[in-house]
Amino acid sequence: MTSMVRRGSFIWLVLHDLRLNWRRFLGMFGGASPAVAVGLMVAGALALHAVAWPMLPYLADHLSGAEPSPEGRLALGAFLICVASWMAAQGLFQATRTLYDRGDLDLLLGSPLSPRKVLGAKAVAIALSSLGSVAMLALPVANVGALRYGAHWLAFYPNLGSLALAATALALLVTIALFYVLGPRKARTYAQLGGALLGGSFVLGVQVIALLPEGLRTSLTQMLSPARDGADGVIGHVLWLPVRALQAQPIDMALLAVIAVVLFATAIWTLGDRFAGACLGAAGSPSADRRAGSRRVVCPDHALPVRRAQRVASAAA
Amino acid sequence: MRGAGPTAELCAAEASDEVYGLKLVNVGKSFGPKQAVAGIDLALKPGEFYALLGPNGAGKTTTLRMVAGLLKPDHGSVSIFGIDALANPIAARRVTAWLPDEPMLYDKLTPLEYLEFVAGLWDVSGRAAEQRAEELIEVLDLGPHAHARCEGFSRGMKQKVALAGALIHDPKLIMLDEPLTGIDAGIARQVKDLLMARVKAGATIVLTTHILEVAERLAGRIGIVAGGKLVAEGTFAQLKAAAGRDHSTLEDVFLSLTRPEAAAA
């Protein structure tokens, strides 16, 4: 597929990453043929759809339609916060790994491609990976919902994509900002710590809501729910945008998508050179540290440890 | 033979506007308090094979990474075939190849796919890339493995694939960091022959190696780096004369320049 697009283009780089990820993914099936691996994946997807089927009536009662119950809307908001925080956590982990594990960055940054293009392709790969980690569980619900209650459930697809782009932009911004503010070593630790906390909030958020006393939950619901007369105000309107988008409101879906794409593009455009600088910075000292432990000197056919080389030199003299 | 610092040759070249394959002027780099490279000057002509020697941590790799655009020097200038590599890094990278000591290969790609990808990075046209890939695969004897994924390859095989990748865009400046480490004699011979052919075609090659015999046999000039400085430079004969060891090996010369106490013992 990479041969169908212009070599060296952004899409070409993204397709290259996708090809590698696809082959790595197939490798997880222990040498099974692609056909067998795809068969197993289809079987797994069907199993997840079967699990989603009995859940749908409950979810549909609360979440579906243009005017769901306040509790339903609050639950939808909580779900989106959890999804976004999970994606941001995944983004932080992967952006950190990209910076420090380097992988193919020497090859890419040593080529005539612009750092922006390289960062853009890496960021798309991060966004797709973050999306994949949520999509596996969320999309069966959307598919079953679409089958049983209407096509508006398919709004999950574009909206999760928008959230993945926005979360990746945020993760890149945080990772690179930490690098420049705290330095390479501390930045790595803090980024991973932040990622763990954000990822944990996916589970913690759900538990906290479930454990709230009934009265408090009702008060919160009333406070956070949109005004029934539709007068949310500007802040309320913005805050509830993702929820409305998930309810398949076309204008809100489009608005969310535009915001996400603009955020993502701005992050790539403004951070491209800084990303390259951070990569080069991250490459400096760790390499020197790594080699300090294996100090060797030269001999004609092979390297010798320092002490042995000194003994050889002494004996020769 | 010269020590570190600007030379009469360099000054003359500047005056005559001679184009060098690689020219470094006072290039330096520090990592925090540690000075990795302390102002190196180099002037290599097109078609020159140059070996950069030095103990671990001497600054060889850091120097090459700065030339490859993978590290930004704190000071100094880098010129590659007349291109200011700091002002115009993209143009400089188009004519440069950099093979690190632990080259990155995509385990999930075959050598042919890898070469196709690298050619795409350097915008080599499809037909030309295919032709060069076939040539390199033949010269490096990679034919039987051209369609196998790199994940099962030995270090020597990986090194050959990475070298082919470095040469696919027909670079003018080729920098190789320990290209022969860990590969057997047969493969090493193939690599040496390939590099010499490139030099004859006008490419400039800078190579770091721990195998002094390679430097002695292949390089026209040898530079010895210690403590981030170029402590000596010249042909093998010039280095021996400078070290006062006319009948010694390059190893003796190297030790006398970098570890005088070991050489004197």
Coordinates of C-alpha atoms in Angstrom, one line a residue:
Chain A
M1 CA 0.0 0.0 0.0
T2 CA 2.9 2.3 0.7
S3 CA 3.8 2.2 -3.0
M4 CA 0.5 3.8 -3.9
V5 CA 1.3 7.1 -2.3
R6 CA 4.1 9.6 -3.0
R7 CA 7.3 8.4 -1.4
G8 CA 8.5 10.6 1.5
S9 CA 5.0 12.1 2.0
F10 CA 3.3 12.4 5.3
I11 CA 0.7 9.7 4.4
W12 CA 3.5 7.4 3.2
L13 CA 5.2 7.7 6.6
V14 CA 2.0 7.0 8.4
L15 CA 1.3 3.9 6.2
H16 CA 4.8 2.7 6.9
D17 CA 4.1 2.9 10.6
L18 CA 0.8 1.2 10.1
R19 CA 2.4 -1.6 8.2
L20 CA 5.0 -2.2 10.9
N21 CA 2.3 -2.1 13.6
W22 CA 0.1 -4.5 11.7
R23 CA 3.0 -7.0 11.3
R24 CA 3.9 -6.6 15.0
F25 CA 0.2 -7.3 15.8
L26 CA 0.1 -10.4 13.7
G27 CA 3.3 -11.5 15.4
M28 CA 1.4 -11.7 18.6
F29 CA -0.5 -14.6 17.2
G30 CA 2.6 -16.8 17.4
G31 CA 3.4 -17.3 13.8
A32 CA -0.2 -18.0 12.7
S33 CA -1.0 -17.1 9.1
P34 CA -2.6 -13.7 8.5
A35 CA -5.8 -15.5 7.6
V36 CA -5.9 -17.4 10.9
A37 CA -5.0 -14.2 12.8
V38 CA -7.8 -12.2 11.1
G39 CA -10.2 -15.1 11.9
L40 CA -9.3 -15.0 15.5
M41 CA -9.7 -11.2 15.6
V42 CA -13.2 -11.5 14.0
A43 CA -14.1 -14.2 16.6
G44 CA -12.9 -11.9 19.4
A45 CA -14.9 -9.0 18.0
L46 CA -18.0 -11.1 17.7
A47 CA -17.6 -12.2 21.4
L48 CA -17.3 -8.5 22.5
H49 CA -20.4 -7.7 20.5
A50 CA -22.2 -10.6 22.2
V51 CA -21.2 -9.2 25.6
A52 CA -22.4 -5.7 24.6
W53 CA -25.8 -6.9 23.3
P54 CA -27.5 -7.5 26.8
M55 CA -26.1 -4.2 28.1
L56 CA -27.6 -2.1 25.4
P57 CA -31.2 -1.8 26.7
Y58 CA -30.0 -0.2 30.0
L59 CA -27.6 2.1 28.2
A60 CA -30.1 3.0 25.5
D61 CA -32.7 4.0 28.1
H62 CA -30.3 6.5 29.7
L63 CA -28.0 7.7 26.9
S64 CA -29.9 7.5 23.7
G65 CA -32.0 10.2 22.1
A66 CA -31.7 13.9 21.9
E67 CA -32.8 14.5 25.4
P68 CA -31.5 11.8 27.8
S69 CA -32.0 11.9 31.5
P70 CA -29.7 14.2 33.5
E71 CA -28.2 11.1 35.1
G72 CA -27.6 9.6 31.7
R73 CA -26.0 12.7 30.4
L74 CA -23.8 12.9 33.5
A75 CA -22.8 9.3 33.0
L76 CA -22.0 10.0 29.4
G77 CA -19.8 12.9 30.5
A78 CA -18.0 10.7 33.0
F79 CA -17.5 8.1 30.3
L80 CA -16.0 10.7 28.0
I81 CA -13.7 12.1 30.7
C82 CA -12.5 8.5 31.5
V83 CA -11.9 7.8 27.8
A84 CA -10.1 11.1 27.2
S85 CA -7.9 10.6 30.3
W86 CA -7.1 7.1 29.2
M87 CA -6.2 8.2 25.7
A88 CA -4.0 11.1 27.1
A89 CA -2.3 8.6 29.4
Q90 CA -1.6 6.3 26.5
G91 CA -0.4 9.3 24.5
L92 CA 2.0 10.3 27.3
F93 CA 3.5 6.8 27.6
Q94 CA 4.0 6.5 23.9
A95 CA 5.3 10.0 23.4
T96 CA 7.8 9.4 26.1
R97 CA 8.8 6.0 24.6
T98 CA 9.2 7.7 21.2
L99 CA 11.5 10.3 22.7
Y100 CA 13.7 8.0 24.8
D101 CA 13.6 4.6 23.1
R102 CA 14.3 6.4 19.8
G103 CA 13.8 3.3 17.6
D104 CA 14.0 4.6 14.1
L105 CA 14.3 8.3 15.0
D106 CA 18.1 8.4 14.0
L107 CA 17.2 7.2 10.6
L108 CA 14.2 9.5 10.2
L109 CA 15.8 12.6 11.6
G110 CA 19.0 11.9 9.8
S111 CA 17.1 11.9 6.5
P112 CA 16.0 15.0 4.5
L113 CA 12.5 14.8 5.8
S114 CA 11.4 17.7 8.0
P115 CA 11.1 17.1 11.7
R116 CA 7.4 18.2 11.5
K117 CA 6.6 15.5 9.1
V118 CA 8.3 12.9 11.2
L119 CA 6.5 14.1 14.4
G120 CA 3.2 14.2 12.5
A121 CA 3.5 10.6 11.4
K122 CA 4.6 9.5 14.9
A123 CA 1.7 11.5 16.4
V124 CA -0.8 9.9 14.1
A125 CA 0.6 6.5 15.1
I126 CA 0.2 7.4 18.8
A127 CA -3.4 8.7 18.2
L128 CA -4.3 5.5 16.3
S129 CA -2.9 3.3 19.1
S130 CA -4.7 5.3 21.8
L131 CA -7.9 5.0 19.8
G132 CA -7.4 1.3 19.3
S133 CA -7.0 0.7 23.1
V134 CA -10.5 2.3 23.7
A135 CA -12.2 1.3 20.4
M136 CA -11.8 -2.4 21.2
L137 CA -14.3 -2.1 24.1
A138 CA -16.4 0.9 23.0
L139 CA -17.1 0.2 19.4
P140 CA -18.9 -3.1 19.9
V141 CA -21.4 -1.1 22.1
A142 CA -21.7 1.4 19.3
N143 CA -22.3 -1.3 16.6
V144 CA -24.8 -3.2 18.7
G145 CA -26.5 0.1 19.5
A146 CA -26.7 1.0 15.8
L147 CA -28.2 -2.4 15.1
R148 CA -30.9 -2.2 17.8
Y149 CA -31.6 1.4 18.3
G150 CA -30.5 3.4 15.3
A151 CA -27.6 4.7 13.3
H152 CA -26.9 7.6 15.7
W153 CA -24.9 5.2 17.9
L154 CA -22.3 5.2 15.2
A155 CA -21.4 8.7 16.3
F156 CA -19.0 6.9 18.6
Y157 CA -16.6 6.4 15.6
P158 CA -15.8 10.0 14.6
N159 CA -16.1 11.3 18.2
L160 CA -13.6 8.8 19.6
G161 CA -11.3 9.7 16.7
S162 CA -11.6 13.4 17.6
L163 CA -10.9 12.6 21.2
A164 CA -7.8 10.6 20.2
L165 CA -6.4 13.5 18.2
A166 CA -7.0 16.0 20.9
A167 CA -5.6 13.7 23.6
T168 CA -2.5 13.0 21.6
A169 CA -1.9 16.8 21.0
L170 CA -2.2 17.3 24.7
A171 CA 0.2 14.4 25.5
L172 CA 2.8 15.7 23.0
L173 CA 2.6 19.2 24.4
V174 CA 3.0 18.0 28.0
T175 CA 5.8 15.6 27.2
I176 CA 7.8 18.1 25.3
A177 CA 7.1 20.9 27.8
L178 CA 8.3 18.6 30.6
F179 CA 11.4 17.9 28.7
Y180 CA 12.3 21.5 28.3
V181 CA 11.3 22.6 31.8
L182 CA 12.6 19.7 33.8
G183 CA 15.4 18.2 31.6
P184 CA 15.6 14.8 30.0
R185 CA 15.8 12.6 33.1
K186 CA 13.2 14.2 35.3
A187 CA 10.8 14.7 32.3
R188 CA 10.7 11.0 31.7
T189 CA 9.9 10.1 35.3
Y190 CA 7.2 12.8 35.6
A191 CA 5.6 12.0 32.2
Q192 CA 5.4 8.3 33.2
L193 CA 4.0 9.2 36.6
G194 CA 1.4 11.6 35.0
G195 CA 0.5 8.9 32.5
A196 CA 0.0 6.3 35.3
L197 CA -2.2 8.7 37.3
L198 CA -4.3 9.6 34.2
G199 CA -4.6 6.0 33.2
G200 CA -5.7 5.1 36.7
S201 CA -8.4 7.8 36.7
F202 CA -10.2 5.7 34.1
V203 CA -11.0 3.1 36.8
L204 CA -10.9 5.5 39.7
G205 CA -13.4 7.9 38.1
V206 CA -16.0 5.2 37.6
Q207 CA -15.5 4.0 41.2
V208 CA -15.8 7.5 42.7
I209 CA -19.0 8.2 40.9
A210 CA -20.5 4.8 41.9
L211 CA -19.5 5.4 45.6
L212 CA -20.9 8.8 45.9
P213 CA -23.9 9.1 48.4
E214 CA -27.2 9.2 46.6
G215 CA -27.9 12.8 47.8
L216 CA -24.6 14.1 46.7
R217 CA -24.9 12.4 43.4
T218 CA -28.3 13.9 42.8
S219 CA -27.0 17.4 43.7
L220 CA -24.0 16.9 41.4
T221 CA -26.3 15.8 38.7
Q222 CA -28.5 18.8 39.0
M223 CA -25.5 21.1 39.1
L224 CA -23.7 19.6 36.2
S225 CA -26.7 18.8 34.0
P226 CA -27.5 21.1 31.2
A227 CA -30.4 23.5 31.9
R228 CA -33.6 22.0 30.7
D229 CA -34.5 25.2 29.0
G230 CA -31.4 24.9 26.9
A231 CA -29.7 27.9 28.4
D232 CA -26.4 26.3 29.3
G233 CA -24.4 29.5 28.9
V234 CA -21.2 29.7 26.9
I235 CA -19.1 27.7 29.4
G236 CA -21.8 25.0 29.8
H237 CA -22.2 24.8 26.0
V238 CA -18.5 24.2 25.6
L239 CA -18.2 21.7 28.5
W240 CA -21.1 19.6 27.2
L241 CA -19.9 19.7 23.6
P242 CA -18.4 16.2 23.5
V243 CA -21.5 14.8 25.2
R244 CA -23.7 16.3 22.6
A245 CA -21.4 15.1 19.9
L246 CA -21.6 11.6 21.2
Q247 CA -25.4 11.9 21.1
A248 CA -24.9 12.4 17.3
Q249 CA -25.8 16.1 17.2
P250 CA -24.4 16.9 13.7
I251 CA -23.2 20.5 14.5
D252 CA -21.5 19.4 17.7
M253 CA -19.9 16.5 16.1
A254 CA -18.4 18.7 13.4
L255 CA -17.3 21.3 15.9
L256 CA -15.6 18.7 18.0
A257 CA -13.8 17.3 15.0
V258 CA -12.7 20.7 13.8
I259 CA -11.4 21.6 17.3
A260 CA -9.5 18.3 17.5
V261 CA -7.9 18.5 14.1
V262 CA -6.9 22.2 14.7
L263 CA -5.4 21.2 18.1
F264 CA -3.5 18.3 16.6
A265 CA -2.2 20.3 13.6
T266 CA -1.2 23.2 15.8
A267 CA 0.7 20.8 18.1
I268 CA 2.6 19.3 15.1
W269 CA 3.3 22.6 13.5
T270 CA 4.5 24.3 16.6
L271 CA 6.3 21.4 18.3
G272 CA 8.0 19.8 15.3
D273 CA 11.3 21.5 15.7
R274 CA 11.2 21.3 19.5
F275 CA 10.5 17.6 19.2
A276 CA 13.6 17.1 17.0
G277 CA 15.5 19.2 19.6
A278 CA 14.2 17.0 22.4
C279 CA 15.1 13.8 20.6
L280 CA 18.6 15.1 20.0
G281 CA 18.9 16.1 23.6
A282 CA 17.5 12.8 24.9
A283 CA 20.1 11.0 22.7
G284 CA 23.1 12.8 24.2
S285 CA 23.9 11.8 27.7
P286 CA 22.3 8.4 28.1
S287 CA 24.4 7.0 25.3
A288 CA 27.6 8.2 27.1
D289 CA 26.3 6.7 30.3
R290 CA 25.7 3.4 28.6
R291 CA 29.1 3.1 27.2
A292 CA 31.0 4.2 30.3
G293 CA 30.5 0.7 31.8
S294 CA 32.2 -1.1 28.9
R295 CA 35.4 0.8 28.4
R296 CA 37.5 -1.0 25.8
V297 CA 40.6 -0.1 23.9
V298 CA 41.8 -1.3 20.5
C299 CA 43.9 -4.2 19.3
P300 CA 44.4 -5.2 15.7
D301 CA 41.8 -7.9 15.5
H302 CA 39.5 -7.3 18.4
A303 CA 38.9 -5.1 21.3
L304 CA 40.4 -5.9 24.7
P305 CA 39.4 -4.8 28.2
V306 CA 41.6 -1.9 29.4
R307 CA 43.5 -3.8 32.1
R308 CA 44.3 -6.7 29.7
A309 CA 45.4 -4.3 27.0
Q310 CA 47.7 -2.6 29.5
R311 CA 49.1 -6.0 30.4
V312 CA 49.6 -6.8 26.8
A313 CA 51.3 -3.5 26.2
S314 CA 53.6 -4.0 29.2
A315 CA 54.5 -7.5 28.1
A316 CA 55.3 -6.3 24.6
A317 CA 57.6 -3.6 26.0
Chain B
M1 CA 51.0 15.5 10.6
R2 CA 49.4 18.1 12.8
G3 CA 47.9 18.5 16.2
A4 CA 44.6 19.9 17.1
G5 CA 43.6 23.4 16.0
P6 CA 43.3 25.2 12.7
T7 CA 46.0 24.4 10.2
A8 CA 47.8 26.1 7.4
E9 CA 46.0 23.7 5.0
L10 CA 42.7 24.8 6.3
C11 CA 43.6 28.4 6.0
A12 CA 44.8 27.8 2.5
A13 CA 41.7 26.0 1.5
E14 CA 39.6 28.9 2.9
A15 CA 41.6 31.3 0.8
S16 CA 41.3 29.2 -2.4
D17 CA 37.6 28.4 -1.8
E18 CA 38.4 24.7 -2.3
V19 CA 35.4 22.5 -1.7
Y20 CA 35.9 19.9 0.9
G21 CA 34.0 16.6 1.3
L22 CA 33.8 17.5 5.0
K23 CA 35.1 20.5 6.8
L24 CA 34.7 21.1 10.5
V25 CA 36.0 24.2 12.1
N26 CA 36.1 24.4 15.9
V27 CA 33.2 22.1 16.4
G28 CA 32.4 21.5 20.1
K29 CA 29.7 19.9 22.2
S30 CA 29.1 19.5 25.9
F31 CA 26.6 17.5 27.8
G32 CA 26.1 19.4 31.0
P33 CA 29.4 19.8 32.7
K34 CA 31.0 17.1 30.5
Q35 CA 32.8 18.4 27.4
A36 CA 32.4 15.6 24.8
V37 CA 34.0 17.4 21.9
A38 CA 36.3 20.3 22.5
G39 CA 36.7 22.2 19.3
I40 CA 37.6 19.8 16.5
D41 CA 38.9 20.9 13.1
L42 CA 38.9 18.6 10.1
A43 CA 39.3 19.1 6.4
L44 CA 38.6 16.0 4.2
K45 CA 38.8 16.1 0.4
P46 CA 36.4 14.4 -2.0
G47 CA 37.6 10.9 -2.5
E48 CA 39.4 10.7 0.8
F49 CA 39.1 7.7 3.2
Y50 CA 39.6 9.0 6.7
A51 CA 39.7 7.0 9.9
L52 CA 38.9 8.5 13.2
L53 CA 40.4 6.6 16.1
G54 CA 40.2 7.0 19.9
P55 CA 39.3 5.3 23.1
N56 CA 35.7 5.0 24.2
G57 CA 34.3 8.4 25.3
A58 CA 36.9 10.3 23.2
G59 CA 34.2 12.1 21.2
K60 CA 34.3 10.2 17.9
T61 CA 30.6 9.3 17.8
T62 CA 29.5 12.7 19.1
T63 CA 31.5 14.3 16.3
L64 CA 29.9 12.1 13.7
R65 CA 26.4 12.6 15.1
M66 CA 27.0 16.4 14.8
V67 CA 28.0 16.1 11.2
A68 CA 24.9 13.9 10.6
G69 CA 22.7 16.6 12.0
L70 CA 21.6 14.3 14.9
L71 CA 23.3 16.6 17.5
K72 CA 23.5 20.3 17.4
P73 CA 27.1 21.6 18.1
D74 CA 27.5 24.2 20.8
H75 CA 29.9 26.1 18.5
G76 CA 31.8 25.8 15.3
S77 CA 30.8 25.2 11.7
V78 CA 30.1 22.0 9.6
S79 CA 30.4 22.1 5.8
I80 CA 29.6 19.1 3.6
F81 CA 30.7 19.3 0.0
G82 CA 30.3 23.1 0.2
I83 CA 26.9 23.0 2.0
D84 CA 26.7 24.7 5.4
A85 CA 25.1 21.8 7.4
L86 CA 24.0 24.0 10.2
A87 CA 22.3 26.6 8.1
N88 CA 20.9 24.1 5.5
P89 CA 20.6 20.8 7.3
I90 CA 18.1 19.3 4.8
A91 CA 20.4 19.9 1.8
A92 CA 23.3 18.5 3.8
R93 CA 21.4 15.3 4.7
R94 CA 20.6 14.7 1.1
V95 CA 24.3 14.0 0.3
T96 CA 25.2 12.4 3.7
A97 CA 25.0 8.8 4.9
W98 CA 25.3 7.9 8.6
L99 CA 25.7 4.3 9.8
P100 CA 25.7 4.2 13.6
D101 CA 27.5 1.5 15.6
E102 CA 24.1 -0.2 16.4
P103 CA 22.1 0.4 13.3
M104 CA 18.3 0.4 13.5
L105 CA 16.7 -2.1 11.2
Y106 CA 13.0 -2.7 11.1
D107 CA 12.7 -6.4 12.2
K108 CA 9.4 -6.7 10.5
L109 CA 10.7 -5.6 7.1
T110 CA 12.7 -7.6 4.6
P111 CA 16.0 -6.1 3.3
L112 CA 14.3 -5.2 0.0
E113 CA 11.4 -3.5 1.9
Y114 CA 13.9 -1.7 4.1
L115 CA 15.9 -0.4 1.2
E116 CA 12.7 0.7 -0.6
F117 CA 11.8 2.6 2.5
V118 CA 15.2 4.3 3.0
A119 CA 15.2 5.2 -0.7
G120 CA 11.8 6.8 -0.2
L121 CA 13.2 8.9 2.7
W122 CA 15.9 10.2 0.4
D123 CA 13.4 10.7 -2.4
V124 CA 15.3 8.3 -4.7
S125 CA 12.9 7.5 -7.7
G126 CA 11.3 4.1 -7.8
R127 CA 13.3 2.8 -10.8
A128 CA 16.7 4.1 -9.5
A129 CA 16.0 2.8 -6.0
E130 CA 15.1 -0.7 -7.4
Q131 CA 18.3 -0.8 -9.5
R132 CA 20.6 0.4 -6.7
A133 CA 18.9 -2.0 -4.2
E134 CA 19.6 -4.9 -6.6
E135 CA 23.2 -3.9 -7.0
L136 CA 23.8 -3.5 -3.3
I137 CA 22.1 -6.8 -2.5
E138 CA 24.3 -8.5 -5.1
V139 CA 27.6 -6.9 -4.0
L140 CA 26.9 -7.6 -0.3
D141 CA 25.7 -11.1 -1.0
L142 CA 22.3 -10.5 0.5
G143 CA 20.4 -12.2 -2.4
P144 CA 19.3 -15.4 -0.6
H145 CA 17.9 -13.3 2.3
A146 CA 16.4 -10.4 0.3
H147 CA 12.8 -11.6 1.0
A148 CA 13.3 -12.8 4.6
R149 CA 12.4 -10.5 7.4
C150 CA 15.4 -9.0 9.3
E151 CA 14.2 -10.3 12.7
G152 CA 16.2 -13.5 12.4
F153 CA 19.3 -12.0 11.0
S154 CA 22.8 -12.2 12.6
R155 CA 24.6 -9.0 13.6
G156 CA 26.7 -9.2 10.5
M157 CA 23.7 -9.6 8.2
K158 CA 22.0 -6.7 9.9
Q159 CA 25.1 -4.6 9.5
K160 CA 25.2 -5.4 5.8
V161 CA 21.5 -4.5 5.3
A162 CA 22.1 -1.2 7.2
L163 CA 25.1 -0.4 5.1
A164 CA 23.1 -1.1 2.0
G165 CA 20.5 1.3 3.3
A166 CA 23.1 4.0 4.0
L167 CA 24.4 3.7 0.4
I168 CA 21.1 3.5 -1.4
H169 CA 20.9 7.2 -2.1
D170 CA 24.5 7.3 -3.5
P171 CA 25.8 9.7 -0.8
K172 CA 28.8 11.9 -1.2
L173 CA 29.8 11.8 2.4
I174 CA 29.6 8.5 4.2
M175 CA 30.1 8.2 7.9
L176 CA 30.5 4.8 9.5
D177 CA 30.7 4.2 13.2
E178 CA 32.3 0.8 13.9
P179 CA 31.0 -0.8 10.7
L180 CA 33.1 -3.9 11.0
T181 CA 32.5 -4.7 14.7
G182 CA 31.1 -8.2 15.2
I183 CA 31.1 -9.3 11.6
D184 CA 33.2 -12.1 10.2
A185 CA 36.2 -11.8 7.9
G186 CA 34.4 -12.7 4.7
I187 CA 31.7 -10.1 5.2
A188 CA 34.3 -7.5 6.4
R189 CA 36.1 -8.0 3.1
Q190 CA 33.0 -7.4 1.1
V191 CA 32.3 -4.2 3.1
K192 CA 35.8 -3.0 2.6
D193 CA 35.7 -3.6 -1.1
L194 CA 32.4 -1.7 -1.4
L195 CA 33.7 1.2 0.6
M196 CA 36.9 1.5 -1.5
A197 CA 34.8 1.5 -4.7
R198 CA 32.9 4.4 -3.3
V199 CA 36.0 6.3 -2.5
K200 CA 37.3 5.7 -6.1
A201 CA 33.9 7.2 -7.3
G202 CA 34.7 10.4 -5.4
A203 CA 32.9 9.9 -2.1
T204 CA 34.4 11.0 1.2
I205 CA 34.4 8.3 3.9
V206 CA 34.9 8.9 7.6
L207 CA 35.1 5.7 9.6
T208 CA 35.6 5.0 13.3
T209 CA 36.9 1.6 14.2
H210 CA 38.4 -0.4 17.0
I211 CA 40.2 -2.6 14.5
L212 CA 43.3 -0.7 13.8
E213 CA 44.3 -2.9 11.0
V214 CA 41.3 -1.6 9.1
A215 CA 42.4 2.0 9.6
E216 CA 45.9 1.1 8.7
R217 CA 45.0 -0.6 5.4
L218 CA 42.1 1.5 4.2
A219 CA 42.5 5.0 5.4
G220 CA 44.6 7.6 3.5
R221 CA 44.7 9.6 6.7
I222 CA 44.1 8.8 10.3
G223 CA 42.9 11.2 13.0
I224 CA 43.3 10.3 16.7
V225 CA 40.9 11.7 19.2
A226 CA 41.4 11.8 22.9
G227 CA 39.5 13.8 25.5
G228 CA 37.3 15.4 22.9
K229 CA 40.3 16.8 21.0
L230 CA 42.1 15.8 17.8
V231 CA 45.5 15.0 19.3
A232 CA 47.1 13.8 16.0
E233 CA 46.4 13.5 12.4
G234 CA 48.2 12.3 9.3
T235 CA 49.1 9.3 7.2
F236 CA 50.2 6.1 9.1
A237 CA 53.8 6.9 8.2
Q238 CA 53.5 10.5 9.6
L239 CA 51.9 9.2 12.8
K240 CA 54.7 6.7 13.3
A241 CA 57.3 9.3 12.8
A242 CA 55.5 11.8 15.1
A243 CA 55.3 9.1 17.8
G244 CA 59.0 8.4 17.3
R245 CA 58.2 4.7 16.6
D246 CA 59.2 4.1 13.0
H247 CA 59.0 0.3 13.3
S248 CA 56.0 0.1 15.5
T249 CA 52.4 -0.8 14.6
L250 CA 49.5 1.6 14.6
E251 CA 48.4 0.1 17.9
D252 CA 51.7 1.2 19.5
V253 CA 51.3 4.7 18.0
F254 CA 47.7 4.8 19.1
L255 CA 48.6 3.9 22.7
S256 CA 51.5 6.3 22.8
L257 CA 49.2 9.1 21.8
T258 CA 46.2 8.2 23.9
R259 CA 47.6 6.3 26.8
P260 CA 51.3 7.3 27.1
E261 CA 51.7 5.5 30.4
A262 CA 50.6 2.2 28.9
A263 CA 52.8 2.6 25.8
A264 CA 55.9 3.5 27.9
A265 CA 55.5 0.5 30.3

